[in-house]
mmCIF file of C-alpha atoms and ligand atoms in Angstrom:
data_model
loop_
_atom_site.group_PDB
_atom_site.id
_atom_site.type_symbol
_atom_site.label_atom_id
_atom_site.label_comp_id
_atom_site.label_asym_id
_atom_site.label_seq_id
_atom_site.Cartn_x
_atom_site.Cartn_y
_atom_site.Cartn_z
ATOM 1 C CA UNK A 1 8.708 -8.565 20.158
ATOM 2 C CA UNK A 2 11.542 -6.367 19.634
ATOM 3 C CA UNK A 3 14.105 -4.871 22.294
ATOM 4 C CA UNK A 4 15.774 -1.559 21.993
ATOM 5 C CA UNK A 5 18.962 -2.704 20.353
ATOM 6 C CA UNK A 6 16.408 -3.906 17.305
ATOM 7 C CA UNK A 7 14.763 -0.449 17.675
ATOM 8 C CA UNK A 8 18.583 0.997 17.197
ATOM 9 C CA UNK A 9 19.510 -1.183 14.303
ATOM 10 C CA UNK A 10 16.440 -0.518 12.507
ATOM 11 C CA UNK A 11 16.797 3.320 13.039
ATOM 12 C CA UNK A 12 20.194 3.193 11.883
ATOM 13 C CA UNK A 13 20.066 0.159 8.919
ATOM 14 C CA UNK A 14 16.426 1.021 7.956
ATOM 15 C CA UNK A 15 15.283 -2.911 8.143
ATOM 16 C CA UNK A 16 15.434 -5.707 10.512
ATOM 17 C CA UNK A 17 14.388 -9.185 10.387
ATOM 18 C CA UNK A 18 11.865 -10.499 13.149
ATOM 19 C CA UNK A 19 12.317 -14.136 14.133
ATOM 20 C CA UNK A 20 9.092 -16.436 14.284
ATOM 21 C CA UNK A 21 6.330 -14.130 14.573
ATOM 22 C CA UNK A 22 4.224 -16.708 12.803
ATOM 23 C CA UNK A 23 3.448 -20.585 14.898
ATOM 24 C CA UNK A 24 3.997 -23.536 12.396
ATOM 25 C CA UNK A 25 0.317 -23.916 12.865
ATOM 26 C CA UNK A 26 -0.352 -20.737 11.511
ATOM 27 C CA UNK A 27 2.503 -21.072 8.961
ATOM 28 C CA UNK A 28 0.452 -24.261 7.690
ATOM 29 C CA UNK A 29 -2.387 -22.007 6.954
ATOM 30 C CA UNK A 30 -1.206 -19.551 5.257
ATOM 31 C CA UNK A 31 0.661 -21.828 3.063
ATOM 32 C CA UNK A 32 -1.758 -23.768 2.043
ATOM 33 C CA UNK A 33 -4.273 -20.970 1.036
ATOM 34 C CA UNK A 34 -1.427 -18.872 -0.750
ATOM 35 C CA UNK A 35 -1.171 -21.943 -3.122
ATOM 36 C CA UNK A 36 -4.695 -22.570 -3.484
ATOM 37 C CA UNK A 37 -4.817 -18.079 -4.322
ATOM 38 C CA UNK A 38 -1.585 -18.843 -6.017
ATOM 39 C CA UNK A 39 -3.615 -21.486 -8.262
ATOM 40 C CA UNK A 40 -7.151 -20.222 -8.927
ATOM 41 C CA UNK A 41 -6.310 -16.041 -8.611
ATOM 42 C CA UNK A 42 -2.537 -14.208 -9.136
ATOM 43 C CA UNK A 43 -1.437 -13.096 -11.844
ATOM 44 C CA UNK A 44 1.538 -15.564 -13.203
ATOM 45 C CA UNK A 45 2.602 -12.604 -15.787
ATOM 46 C CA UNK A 46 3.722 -10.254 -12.871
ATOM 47 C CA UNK A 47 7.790 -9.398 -13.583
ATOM 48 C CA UNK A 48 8.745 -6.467 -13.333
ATOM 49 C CA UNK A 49 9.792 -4.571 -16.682
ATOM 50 C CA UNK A 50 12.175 -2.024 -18.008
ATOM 51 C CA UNK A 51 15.300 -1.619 -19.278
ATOM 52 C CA UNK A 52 17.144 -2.489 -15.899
ATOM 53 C CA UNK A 53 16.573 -6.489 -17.017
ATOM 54 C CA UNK A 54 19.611 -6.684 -19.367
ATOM 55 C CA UNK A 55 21.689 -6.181 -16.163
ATOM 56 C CA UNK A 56 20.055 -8.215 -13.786
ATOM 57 C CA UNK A 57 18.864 -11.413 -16.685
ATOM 58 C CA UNK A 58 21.175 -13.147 -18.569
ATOM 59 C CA UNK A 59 20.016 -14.113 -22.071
ATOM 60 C CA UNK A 60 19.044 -17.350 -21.707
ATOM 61 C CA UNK A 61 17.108 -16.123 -18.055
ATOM 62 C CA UNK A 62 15.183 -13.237 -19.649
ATOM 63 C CA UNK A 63 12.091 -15.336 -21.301
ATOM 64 C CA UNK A 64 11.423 -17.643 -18.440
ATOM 65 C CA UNK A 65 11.844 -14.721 -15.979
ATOM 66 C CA UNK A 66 8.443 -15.071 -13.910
ATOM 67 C CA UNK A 67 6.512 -13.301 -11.424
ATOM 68 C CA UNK A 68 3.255 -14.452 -9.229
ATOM 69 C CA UNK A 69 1.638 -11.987 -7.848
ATOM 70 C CA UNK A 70 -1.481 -10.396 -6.765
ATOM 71 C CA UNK A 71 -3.136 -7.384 -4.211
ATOM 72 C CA UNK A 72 -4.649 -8.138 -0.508
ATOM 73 C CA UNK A 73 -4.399 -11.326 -0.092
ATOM 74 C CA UNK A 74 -7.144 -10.993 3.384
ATOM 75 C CA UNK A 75 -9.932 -10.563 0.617
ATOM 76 C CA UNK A 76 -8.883 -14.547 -0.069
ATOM 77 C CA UNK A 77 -8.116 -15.949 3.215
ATOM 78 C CA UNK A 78 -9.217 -16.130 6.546
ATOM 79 C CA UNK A 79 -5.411 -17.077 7.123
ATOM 80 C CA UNK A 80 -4.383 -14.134 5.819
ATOM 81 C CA UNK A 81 -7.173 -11.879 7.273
ATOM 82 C CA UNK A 82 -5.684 -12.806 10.885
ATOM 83 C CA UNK A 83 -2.290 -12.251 9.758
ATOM 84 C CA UNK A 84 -2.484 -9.047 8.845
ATOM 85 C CA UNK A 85 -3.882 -8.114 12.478
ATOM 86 C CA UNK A 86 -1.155 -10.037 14.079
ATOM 87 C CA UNK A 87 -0.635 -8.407 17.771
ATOM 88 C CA UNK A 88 2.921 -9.110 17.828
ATOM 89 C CA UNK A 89 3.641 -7.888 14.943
ATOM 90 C CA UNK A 90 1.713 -4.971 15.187
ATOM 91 C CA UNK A 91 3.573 -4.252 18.908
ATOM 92 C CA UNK A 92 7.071 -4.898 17.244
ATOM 93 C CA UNK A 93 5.176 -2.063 14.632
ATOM 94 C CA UNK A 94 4.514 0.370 16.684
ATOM 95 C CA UNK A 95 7.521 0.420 18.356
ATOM 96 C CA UNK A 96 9.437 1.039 15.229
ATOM 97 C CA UNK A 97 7.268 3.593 14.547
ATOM 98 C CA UNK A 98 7.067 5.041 17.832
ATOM 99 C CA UNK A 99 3.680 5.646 17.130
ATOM 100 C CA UNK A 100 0.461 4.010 19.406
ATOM 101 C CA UNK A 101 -1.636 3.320 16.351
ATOM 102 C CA UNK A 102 -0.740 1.074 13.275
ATOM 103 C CA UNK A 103 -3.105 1.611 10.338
ATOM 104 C CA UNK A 104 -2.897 -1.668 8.222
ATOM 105 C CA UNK A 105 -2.605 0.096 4.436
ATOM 106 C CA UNK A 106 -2.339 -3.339 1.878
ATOM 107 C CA UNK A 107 -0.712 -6.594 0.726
ATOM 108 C CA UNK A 108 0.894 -7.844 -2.203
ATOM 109 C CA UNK A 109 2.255 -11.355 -2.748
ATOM 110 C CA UNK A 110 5.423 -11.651 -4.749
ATOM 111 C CA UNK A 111 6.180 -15.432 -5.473
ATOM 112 C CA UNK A 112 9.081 -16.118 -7.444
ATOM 113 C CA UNK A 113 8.323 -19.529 -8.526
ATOM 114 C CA UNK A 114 11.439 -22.623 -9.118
ATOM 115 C CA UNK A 115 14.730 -21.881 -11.383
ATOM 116 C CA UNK A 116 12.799 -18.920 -12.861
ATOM 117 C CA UNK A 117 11.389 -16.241 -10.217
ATOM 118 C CA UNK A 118 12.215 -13.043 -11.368
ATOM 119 C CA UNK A 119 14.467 -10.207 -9.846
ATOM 120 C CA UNK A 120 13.340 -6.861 -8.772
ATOM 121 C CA UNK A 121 15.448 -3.666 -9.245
ATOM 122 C CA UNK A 122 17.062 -1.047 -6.597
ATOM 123 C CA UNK A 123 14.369 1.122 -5.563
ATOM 124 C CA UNK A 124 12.103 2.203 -2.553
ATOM 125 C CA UNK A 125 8.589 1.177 -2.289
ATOM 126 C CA UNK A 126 7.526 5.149 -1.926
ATOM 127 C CA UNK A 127 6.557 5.452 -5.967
ATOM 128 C CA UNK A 128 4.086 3.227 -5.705
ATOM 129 C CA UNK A 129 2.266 4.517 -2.541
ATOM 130 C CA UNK A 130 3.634 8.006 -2.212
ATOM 131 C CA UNK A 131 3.135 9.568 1.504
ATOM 132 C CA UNK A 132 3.796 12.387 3.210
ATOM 133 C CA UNK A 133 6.529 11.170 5.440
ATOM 134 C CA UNK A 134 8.365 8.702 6.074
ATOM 135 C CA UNK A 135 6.295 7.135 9.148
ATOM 136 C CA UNK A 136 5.038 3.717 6.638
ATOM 137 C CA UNK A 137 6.814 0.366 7.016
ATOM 138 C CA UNK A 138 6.437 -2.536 4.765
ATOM 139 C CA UNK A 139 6.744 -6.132 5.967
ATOM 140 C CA UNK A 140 7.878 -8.901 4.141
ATOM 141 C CA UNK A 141 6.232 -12.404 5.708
ATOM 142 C CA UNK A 142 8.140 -15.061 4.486
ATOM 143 C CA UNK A 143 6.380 -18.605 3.197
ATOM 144 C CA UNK A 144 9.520 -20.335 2.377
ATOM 145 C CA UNK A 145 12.784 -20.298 3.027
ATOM 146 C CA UNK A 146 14.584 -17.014 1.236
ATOM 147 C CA UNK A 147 18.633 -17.429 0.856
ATOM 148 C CA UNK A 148 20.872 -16.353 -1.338
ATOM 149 C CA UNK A 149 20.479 -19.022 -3.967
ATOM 150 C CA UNK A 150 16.131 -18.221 -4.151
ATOM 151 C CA UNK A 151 16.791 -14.792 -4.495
ATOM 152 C CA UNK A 152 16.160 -13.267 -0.992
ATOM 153 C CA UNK A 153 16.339 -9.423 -0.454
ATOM 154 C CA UNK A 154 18.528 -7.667 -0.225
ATOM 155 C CA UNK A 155 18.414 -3.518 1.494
ATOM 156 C CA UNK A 156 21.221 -0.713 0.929
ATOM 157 C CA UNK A 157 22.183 -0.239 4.580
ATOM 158 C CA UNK A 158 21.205 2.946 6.114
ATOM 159 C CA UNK A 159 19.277 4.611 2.533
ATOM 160 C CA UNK A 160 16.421 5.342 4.239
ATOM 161 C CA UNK A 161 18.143 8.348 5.149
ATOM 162 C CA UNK A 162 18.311 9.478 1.956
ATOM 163 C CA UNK A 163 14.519 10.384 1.787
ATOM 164 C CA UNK A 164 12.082 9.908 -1.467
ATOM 165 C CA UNK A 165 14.568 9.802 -4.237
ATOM 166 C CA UNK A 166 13.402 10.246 -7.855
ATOM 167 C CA UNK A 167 12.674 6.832 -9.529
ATOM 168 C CA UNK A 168 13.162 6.068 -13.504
ATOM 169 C CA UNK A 169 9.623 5.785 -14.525
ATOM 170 C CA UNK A 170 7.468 5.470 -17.711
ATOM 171 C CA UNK A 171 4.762 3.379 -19.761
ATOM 172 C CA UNK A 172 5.838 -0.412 -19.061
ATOM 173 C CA UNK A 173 8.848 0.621 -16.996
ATOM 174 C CA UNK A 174 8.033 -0.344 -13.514
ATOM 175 C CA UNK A 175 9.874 2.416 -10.643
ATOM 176 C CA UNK A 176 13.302 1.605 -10.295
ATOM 177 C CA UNK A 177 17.202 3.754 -9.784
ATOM 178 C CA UNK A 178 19.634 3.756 -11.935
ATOM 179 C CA UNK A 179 21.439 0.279 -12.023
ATOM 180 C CA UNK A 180 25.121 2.068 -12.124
ATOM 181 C CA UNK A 181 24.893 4.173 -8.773
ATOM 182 C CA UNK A 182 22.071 1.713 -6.752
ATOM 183 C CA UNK A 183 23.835 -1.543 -6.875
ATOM 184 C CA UNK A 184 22.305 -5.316 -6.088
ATOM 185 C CA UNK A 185 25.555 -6.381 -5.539
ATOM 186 C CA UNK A 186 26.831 -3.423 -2.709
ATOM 187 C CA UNK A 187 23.260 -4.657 -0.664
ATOM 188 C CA UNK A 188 23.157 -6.540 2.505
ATOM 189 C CA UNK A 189 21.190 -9.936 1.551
ATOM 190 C CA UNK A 190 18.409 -10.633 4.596
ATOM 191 C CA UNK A 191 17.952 -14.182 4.136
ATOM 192 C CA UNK A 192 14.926 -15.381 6.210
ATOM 193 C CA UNK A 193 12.969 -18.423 7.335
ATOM 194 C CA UNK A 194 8.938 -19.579 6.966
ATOM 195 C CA UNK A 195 7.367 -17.232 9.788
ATOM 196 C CA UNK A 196 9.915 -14.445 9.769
ATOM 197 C CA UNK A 197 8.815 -11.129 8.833
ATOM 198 C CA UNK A 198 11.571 -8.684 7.251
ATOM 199 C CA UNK A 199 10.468 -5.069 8.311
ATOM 200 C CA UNK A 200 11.802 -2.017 6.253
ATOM 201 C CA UNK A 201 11.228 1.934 5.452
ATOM 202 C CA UNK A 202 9.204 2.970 2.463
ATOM 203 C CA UNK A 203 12.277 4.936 1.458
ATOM 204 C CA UNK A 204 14.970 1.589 2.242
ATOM 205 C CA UNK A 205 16.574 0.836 -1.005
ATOM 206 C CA UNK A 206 15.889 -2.533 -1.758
ATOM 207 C CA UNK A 207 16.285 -5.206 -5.093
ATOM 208 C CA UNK A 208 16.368 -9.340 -5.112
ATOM 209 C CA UNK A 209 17.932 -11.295 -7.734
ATOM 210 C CA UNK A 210 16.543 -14.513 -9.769
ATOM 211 C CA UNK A 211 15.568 -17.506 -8.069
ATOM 212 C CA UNK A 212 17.688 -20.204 -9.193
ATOM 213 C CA UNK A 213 16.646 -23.099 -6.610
ATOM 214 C CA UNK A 214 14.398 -25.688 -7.574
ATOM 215 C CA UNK A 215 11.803 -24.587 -5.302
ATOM 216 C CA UNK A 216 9.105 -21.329 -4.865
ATOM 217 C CA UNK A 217 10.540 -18.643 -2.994
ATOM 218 C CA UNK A 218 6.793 -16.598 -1.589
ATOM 219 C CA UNK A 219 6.847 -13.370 -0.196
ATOM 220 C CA UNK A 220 3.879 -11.409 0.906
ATOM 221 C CA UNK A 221 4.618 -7.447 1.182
ATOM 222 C CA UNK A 222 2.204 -6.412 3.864
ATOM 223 C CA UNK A 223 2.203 -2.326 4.819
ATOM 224 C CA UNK A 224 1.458 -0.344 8.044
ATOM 225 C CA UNK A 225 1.758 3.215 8.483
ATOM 226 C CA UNK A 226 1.492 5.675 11.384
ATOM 227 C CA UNK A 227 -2.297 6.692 10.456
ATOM 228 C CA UNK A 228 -0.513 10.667 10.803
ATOM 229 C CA UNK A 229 1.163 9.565 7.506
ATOM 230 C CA UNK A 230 -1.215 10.757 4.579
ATOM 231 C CA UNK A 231 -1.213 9.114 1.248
ATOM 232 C CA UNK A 232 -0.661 11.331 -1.781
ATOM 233 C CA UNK A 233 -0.907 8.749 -4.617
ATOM 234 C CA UNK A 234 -0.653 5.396 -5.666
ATOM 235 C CA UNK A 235 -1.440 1.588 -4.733
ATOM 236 C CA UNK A 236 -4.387 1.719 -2.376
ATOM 237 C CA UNK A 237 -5.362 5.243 -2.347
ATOM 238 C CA UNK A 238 -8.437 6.352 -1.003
ATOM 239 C CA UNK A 239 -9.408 4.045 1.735
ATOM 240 C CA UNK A 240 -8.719 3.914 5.315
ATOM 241 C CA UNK A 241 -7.004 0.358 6.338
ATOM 242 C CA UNK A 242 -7.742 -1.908 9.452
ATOM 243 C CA UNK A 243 -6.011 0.064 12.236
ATOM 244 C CA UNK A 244 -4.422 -3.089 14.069
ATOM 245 C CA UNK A 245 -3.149 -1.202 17.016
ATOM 246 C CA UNK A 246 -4.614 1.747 19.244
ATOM 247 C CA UNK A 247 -7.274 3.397 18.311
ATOM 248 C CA UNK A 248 -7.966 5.905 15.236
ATOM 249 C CA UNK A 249 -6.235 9.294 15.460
ATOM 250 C CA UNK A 250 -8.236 12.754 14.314
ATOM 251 C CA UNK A 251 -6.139 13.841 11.431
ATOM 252 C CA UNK A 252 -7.390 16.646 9.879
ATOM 253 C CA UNK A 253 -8.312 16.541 6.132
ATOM 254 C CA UNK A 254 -9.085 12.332 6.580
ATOM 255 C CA UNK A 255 -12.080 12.222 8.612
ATOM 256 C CA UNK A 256 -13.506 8.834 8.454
ATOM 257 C CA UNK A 257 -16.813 9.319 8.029
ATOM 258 C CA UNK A 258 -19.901 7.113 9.593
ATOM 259 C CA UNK A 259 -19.689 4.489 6.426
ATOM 260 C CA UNK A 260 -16.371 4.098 7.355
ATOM 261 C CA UNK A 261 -14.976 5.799 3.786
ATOM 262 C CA UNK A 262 -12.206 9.048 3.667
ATOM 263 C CA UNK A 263 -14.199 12.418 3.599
ATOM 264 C CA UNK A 264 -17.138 11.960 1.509
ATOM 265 C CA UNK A 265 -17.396 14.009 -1.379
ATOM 266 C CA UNK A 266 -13.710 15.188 -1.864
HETATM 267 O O1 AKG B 301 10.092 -9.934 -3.300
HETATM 268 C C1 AKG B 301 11.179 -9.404 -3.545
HETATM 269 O O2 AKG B 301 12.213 -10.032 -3.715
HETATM 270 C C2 AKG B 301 11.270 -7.910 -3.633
HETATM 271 C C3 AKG B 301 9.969 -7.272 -3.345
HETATM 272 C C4 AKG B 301 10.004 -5.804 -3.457
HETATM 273 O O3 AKG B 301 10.913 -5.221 -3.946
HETATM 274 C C5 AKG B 301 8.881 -5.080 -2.939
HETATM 275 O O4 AKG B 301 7.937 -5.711 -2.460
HETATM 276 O O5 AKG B 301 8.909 -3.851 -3.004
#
């Protein structure tokens, strides 16, 4: 699934877009159950907050600014539950990891829905899962087609080098860097098709603007890490994921124990 030049351009970019790792069949799938979750399940009052909005919204944009979203989607679907244990995208995983085991961690679905999806800051996706390294990827499957008009994303080239960075945090503020040095418009825009997956570093700086198509622009964030990588904090803390390639390393101080839960008792 991915060649050594990819492995090169993700090293050095810190994302890369993967081509069709989805069939139309299973496309139709997980379509049709994300609207059905969309429907009966997510949250429709999602968008992100803060003061970053005056910047990214203009006036008239700011009310009907709207986010769909909700957490692990594979507790909904069967769809979902095989996509998340894809083999080809777990190879094309582990090689940009360079690990042999992928440890599924969790997935989030951020639909932005016609004329009024709502943008996301600059920032990395490390505040809200904070690990120990830098060995986690996130994975963006794409649902629909994502350009420049829907509001695709959109990665500073090469930040992952730049490690955690502090984020602007606080009560209603959701993690996000300062709007004057960590630009939208200095990004490289990834636009991608229904069945690509966009793969990038929990410390890639990343944002998306407002969708202003007439049609849903659906995203589902899925992440992997290198089951080395421990998890300090955050989204999802506290329970081993679906390893979904290899087999389950000993790491010491996150013994699985017979129930399958983290170290009982600690
Ligand atoms: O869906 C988007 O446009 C951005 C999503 C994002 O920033 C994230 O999942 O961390």
């Amino acid at each position: 699934m991915v060649n050594r030049e990819q492995v090169e351009f993700f090293r050095e970019n810190g994302f890369l877009r993967l081509k069709q790792v989805y069939t139309p069949e299973e496309m139709a799938a997980m379509s049709e159950d994300m609207d059905y979750i969309i429907r009966t399940y997510a949250d429709w009052n999602a968008a992100w907050r803060g003061p970053w909005r005056k910047e990214y919204l203009k006036e008239e944009e700011e009310s009907k600014a709207t986010l769909v979203a909700i957490h692990e989607i594979q507790h909904y679907s069967a769809a979902w539950a095989r996509a998340i244990v894809n083999p080809r995208l777990a190879d094309a995983l582990a090689a940009l990891l360079d690990s042999d085991a992928v440890e599924f961690h969790h997935s989030t679905l951020h639909a932005k829905p016609p004329d009024a999806g709502a943008p996301f800051p600059m920032h990395q996706d490390m505040p809200f899962y904070p690990h120990e390294d830098g060995r986690y990827l996130d994975t963006l499957v794409h649902l629909d087609p994502a350009d420049e008009l829907s509001g695709c994303i959109k990665f500073l080239a090469g930040s992952h080098k730049l490690g955690p960075l502090e984020h602007i945090m606080g009560p209603g503020i959701s993690p996000h860097l300062p709007t004057d040095r960590y630009r939208l418009e200095d990004a490289v825009s990834v636009p991608a098709q229904p069945g690509d997956v966009v793969v990038f570093s929990i410390w890639t700086i990343h944002g998306s603007a407002v969708n202003h198509s007439g049609r849903w622009r659906r995203i589902v964030r899925v992440g992997y890490r290198d089951p080395h990588n421990r998890q300090v904090g955050g989204q999802a803390l506290g329970r081993p994921g679906i390893i979904v390639k290899g087999v389950r390393p000993k790491v010491e101080g996150q013994e699985v124990d017979v129930y399958g839960n983290w170290n009982p008792g600690k």
